[in-house]
XYZ file of C-alpha atoms in Angstrom:
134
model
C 14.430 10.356 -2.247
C 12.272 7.358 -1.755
C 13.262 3.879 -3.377
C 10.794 1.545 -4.322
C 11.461 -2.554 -4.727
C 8.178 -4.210 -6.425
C 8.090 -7.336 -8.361
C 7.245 -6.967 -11.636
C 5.009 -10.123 -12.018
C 3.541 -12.324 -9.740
C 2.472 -15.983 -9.591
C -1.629 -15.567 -10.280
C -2.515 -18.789 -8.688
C -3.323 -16.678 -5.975
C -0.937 -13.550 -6.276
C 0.897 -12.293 -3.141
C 3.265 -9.481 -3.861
C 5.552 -7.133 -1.067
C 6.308 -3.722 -2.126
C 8.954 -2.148 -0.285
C 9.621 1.795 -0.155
C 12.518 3.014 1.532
C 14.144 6.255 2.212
C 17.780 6.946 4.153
C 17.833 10.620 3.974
C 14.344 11.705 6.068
C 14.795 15.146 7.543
C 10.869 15.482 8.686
C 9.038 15.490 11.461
C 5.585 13.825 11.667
C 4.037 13.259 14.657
C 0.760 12.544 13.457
C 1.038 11.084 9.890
C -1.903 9.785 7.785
C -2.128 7.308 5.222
C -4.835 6.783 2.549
C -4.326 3.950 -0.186
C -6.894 2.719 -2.642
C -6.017 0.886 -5.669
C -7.943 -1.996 -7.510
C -6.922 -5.810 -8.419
C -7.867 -8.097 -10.873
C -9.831 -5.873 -13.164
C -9.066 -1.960 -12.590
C -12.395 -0.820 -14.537
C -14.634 -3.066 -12.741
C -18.331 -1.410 -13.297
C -19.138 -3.049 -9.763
C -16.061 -1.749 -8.095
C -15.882 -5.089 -6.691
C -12.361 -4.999 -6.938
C -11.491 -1.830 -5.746
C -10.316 -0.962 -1.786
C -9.552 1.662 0.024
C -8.621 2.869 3.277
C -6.985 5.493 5.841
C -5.163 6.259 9.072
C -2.646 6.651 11.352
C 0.604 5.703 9.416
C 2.272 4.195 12.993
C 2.901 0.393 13.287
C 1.104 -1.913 11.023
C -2.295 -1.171 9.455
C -4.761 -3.756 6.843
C -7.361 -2.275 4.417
C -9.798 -5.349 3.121
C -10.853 -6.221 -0.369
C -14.683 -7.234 -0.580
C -14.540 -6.965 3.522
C -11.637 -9.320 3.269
C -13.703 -11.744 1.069
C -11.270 -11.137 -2.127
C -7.963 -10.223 -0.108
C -6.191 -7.562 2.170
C -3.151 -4.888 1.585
C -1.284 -4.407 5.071
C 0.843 -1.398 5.297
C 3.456 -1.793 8.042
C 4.696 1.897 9.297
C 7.584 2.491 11.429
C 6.225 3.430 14.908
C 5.055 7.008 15.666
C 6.529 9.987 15.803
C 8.123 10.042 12.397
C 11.427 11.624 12.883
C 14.506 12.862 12.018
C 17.427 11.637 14.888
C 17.882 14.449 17.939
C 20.654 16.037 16.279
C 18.989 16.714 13.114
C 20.776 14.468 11.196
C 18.516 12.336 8.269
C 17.299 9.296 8.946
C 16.591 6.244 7.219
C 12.245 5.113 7.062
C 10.988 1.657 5.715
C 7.236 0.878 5.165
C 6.505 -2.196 3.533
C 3.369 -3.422 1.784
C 1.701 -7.034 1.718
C -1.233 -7.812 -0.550
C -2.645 -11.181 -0.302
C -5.473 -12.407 -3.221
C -7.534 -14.830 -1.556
C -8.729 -16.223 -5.180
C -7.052 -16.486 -8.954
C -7.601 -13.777 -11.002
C -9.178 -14.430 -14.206
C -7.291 -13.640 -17.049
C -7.824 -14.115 -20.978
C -4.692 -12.664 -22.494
C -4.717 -10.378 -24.943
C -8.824 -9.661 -24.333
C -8.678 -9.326 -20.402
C -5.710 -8.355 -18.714
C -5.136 -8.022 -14.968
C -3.151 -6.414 -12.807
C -2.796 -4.294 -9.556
C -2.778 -0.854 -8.574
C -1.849 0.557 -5.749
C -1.545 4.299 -4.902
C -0.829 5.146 -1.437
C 0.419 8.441 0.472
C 1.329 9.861 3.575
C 1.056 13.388 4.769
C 0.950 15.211 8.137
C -2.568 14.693 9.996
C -2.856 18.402 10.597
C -1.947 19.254 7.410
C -3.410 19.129 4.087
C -0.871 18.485 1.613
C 0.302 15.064 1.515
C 4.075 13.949 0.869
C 4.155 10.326 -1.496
């Protein structure tokens, strides 16, 4: 089972937040793992999608997907290193990715008329396969 550590607020003036999901019991074997995340900050519902990102991969090492082409801010996924494994003697073993978004501006907000906020939805699956495991 994967744990997940996320602040529950942030300071707005301009937000940085670290997620960190962690697992001690991974019994898998990915040699090739992909990652996808897209999300949105600020305003979810933007109808210019300004705020929205998204991006894919290799999940090995560390990896950045840009806001506005890195005008509005980044998300950088750090991966353990590639192959994904359980140890040799097929015991579990523990995996740690960690996620950094930086805001390069304050977001706007007009409590209770506009709200903001994050979202963030990211998994990782098996290259060659087409299920994904989040």
């Amino acid at each position: 089972s994967w744990q997940v550590s996320a602040p529950s607020t942030t300071d707005p003036s301009p937000p940085r937040l670290d997620v960190d999901l962690s697992t001690d019991d991974y019994a898998g074997n990915l040699t090739a793992p992909h990652w996808q995340v897209s999300g949105s900050l600020g305003i979810p519902d933007h109808p210019l999608g300004v705020f929205a990102f998204e991006g894919n991969g290799t999940a090995c090492g560390e990896q950045t997907t840009y806001v506005k082409d890195g005008v509005l801010g980044q998300v950088v996924v750090t991966f353990p290193p590639c192959p994904w494994q359980a140890s040799a003697d097929g015991a579990t073993a523990p995996v740690n990715v960690t996620v950094h978004v930086d805001v390069w501006t304050v977001l706007p907000a007009i409590p209770p008329l506009l709200s903001t906020g994050f979202e963030l939805d990211l998994s990782v699956g098996d290259g060659a396969a087409d299920g994904d495991q989040e």
